[in-house]
PDB file of C-alpha atoms in Angstrom:
ATOM      1  CA  MET A 204       0.009   0.473  -0.227  1.00 89.00           C
ATOM      2  CA  LYS A 205       1.224   3.762  -0.959  1.00 89.00           C
ATOM      3  CA  ILE A 206       0.152   6.709   1.212  1.00 83.00           C
ATOM      4  CA  LEU A 207       0.449  10.401  -0.085  1.00 84.00           C
ATOM      5  CA  VAL A 208       1.571  12.358   2.869  1.00 77.00           C
ATOM      6  CA  SER A 209       1.967  16.755   1.664  1.00 81.00           C
ATOM      7  CA  VAL A 210       4.784  18.231   3.907  1.00 84.00           C
ATOM      8  CA  LYS A 211       4.799  21.719   5.198  1.00 85.00           C
ATOM      9  CA  ARG A 212       8.370  23.350   6.442  1.00 85.00           C
ATOM     10  CA  VAL A 213       7.660  26.308   8.758  1.00 86.00           C
ATOM     11  CA  ILE A 214      10.201  28.385  10.868  1.00 86.00           C
ATOM     12  CA  ASP A 215      11.641  26.602  13.232  1.00 85.00           C
ATOM     13  CA  TYR A 216      10.196  27.091  16.959  1.00 83.00           C
ATOM     14  CA  ASN A 217      13.354  27.976  18.342  1.00 86.00           C
ATOM     15  CA  VAL A 218      13.835  30.932  16.465  1.00 85.00           C
ATOM     16  CA  LYS A 219      12.333  34.641  17.108  1.00 87.00           C
ATOM     17  CA  VAL A 220      10.242  35.499  14.408  1.00 87.00           C
ATOM     18  CA  ARG A 221      11.431  38.994  13.043  1.00 87.00           C
ATOM     19  CA  VAL A 222       8.753  41.378  10.764  1.00 90.00           C
ATOM     20  CA  LYS A 223       9.989  43.725   7.788  1.00 89.00           C
ATOM     21  CA  ALA A 224      10.919  47.487   8.471  1.00 88.00           C
ATOM     22  CA  ASP A 225       7.591  48.418   6.812  1.00 92.00           C
ATOM     23  CA  ASN A 226       5.678  45.615   8.907  1.00 87.00           C
ATOM     24  CA  SER A 227       4.304  43.943   5.367  1.00 90.00           C
ATOM     25  CA  ASP A 228       5.774  40.196   6.403  1.00 87.00           C
ATOM     26  CA  VAL A 229       7.967  37.974   8.001  1.00 87.00           C
ATOM     27  CA  ASP A 230      11.628  38.273   7.339  1.00 85.00           C
ATOM     28  CA  LEU A 231      12.556  35.177   6.133  1.00 84.00           C
ATOM     29  CA  ALA A 232      16.282  35.829   5.362  1.00 85.00           C
ATOM     30  CA  ASN A 233      18.564  33.388   6.965  1.00 85.00           C
ATOM     31  CA  VAL A 234      15.666  31.623   9.136  1.00 87.00           C
ATOM     32  CA  LYS A 235      16.078  27.986   9.913  1.00 88.00           C
ATOM     33  CA  MET A 236      13.107  25.992   8.728  1.00 88.00           C
ATOM     34  CA  ALA A 237      11.977  23.032  10.026  1.00 88.00           C
ATOM     35  CA  LEU A 238       9.300  20.222   9.092  1.00 87.00           C
ATOM     36  CA  ASN A 239       5.794  21.231  10.806  1.00 85.00           C
ATOM     37  CA  PRO A 240       5.598  18.560  13.889  1.00 83.00           C
ATOM     38  CA  PHE A 241       2.130  17.307  12.845  1.00 85.00           C
ATOM     39  CA  CYS A 242       3.712  16.327   9.367  1.00 83.00           C
ATOM     40  CA  GLU A 243       6.660  14.570  11.160  1.00 83.00           C
ATOM     41  CA  ILE A 244       3.934  12.786  13.063  1.00 86.00           C
ATOM     42  CA  ALA A 245       2.143  11.843   9.384  1.00 81.00           C
ATOM     43  CA  VAL A 246       5.550  10.818   7.765  1.00 81.00           C
ATOM     44  CA  GLU A 247       6.404   8.324  10.569  1.00 80.00           C
TER      45      GLU A 247
END
């Protein structure tokens, strides 16, 4: 049996989120990304 699981990358929970200078979005430059914890459970 084959199962397809979608996986989502999110900002690592240990990283402090920074907002861009114009307050329009989150600054993703040089930010560590991790697997969504719920997706990690699904992959197992």
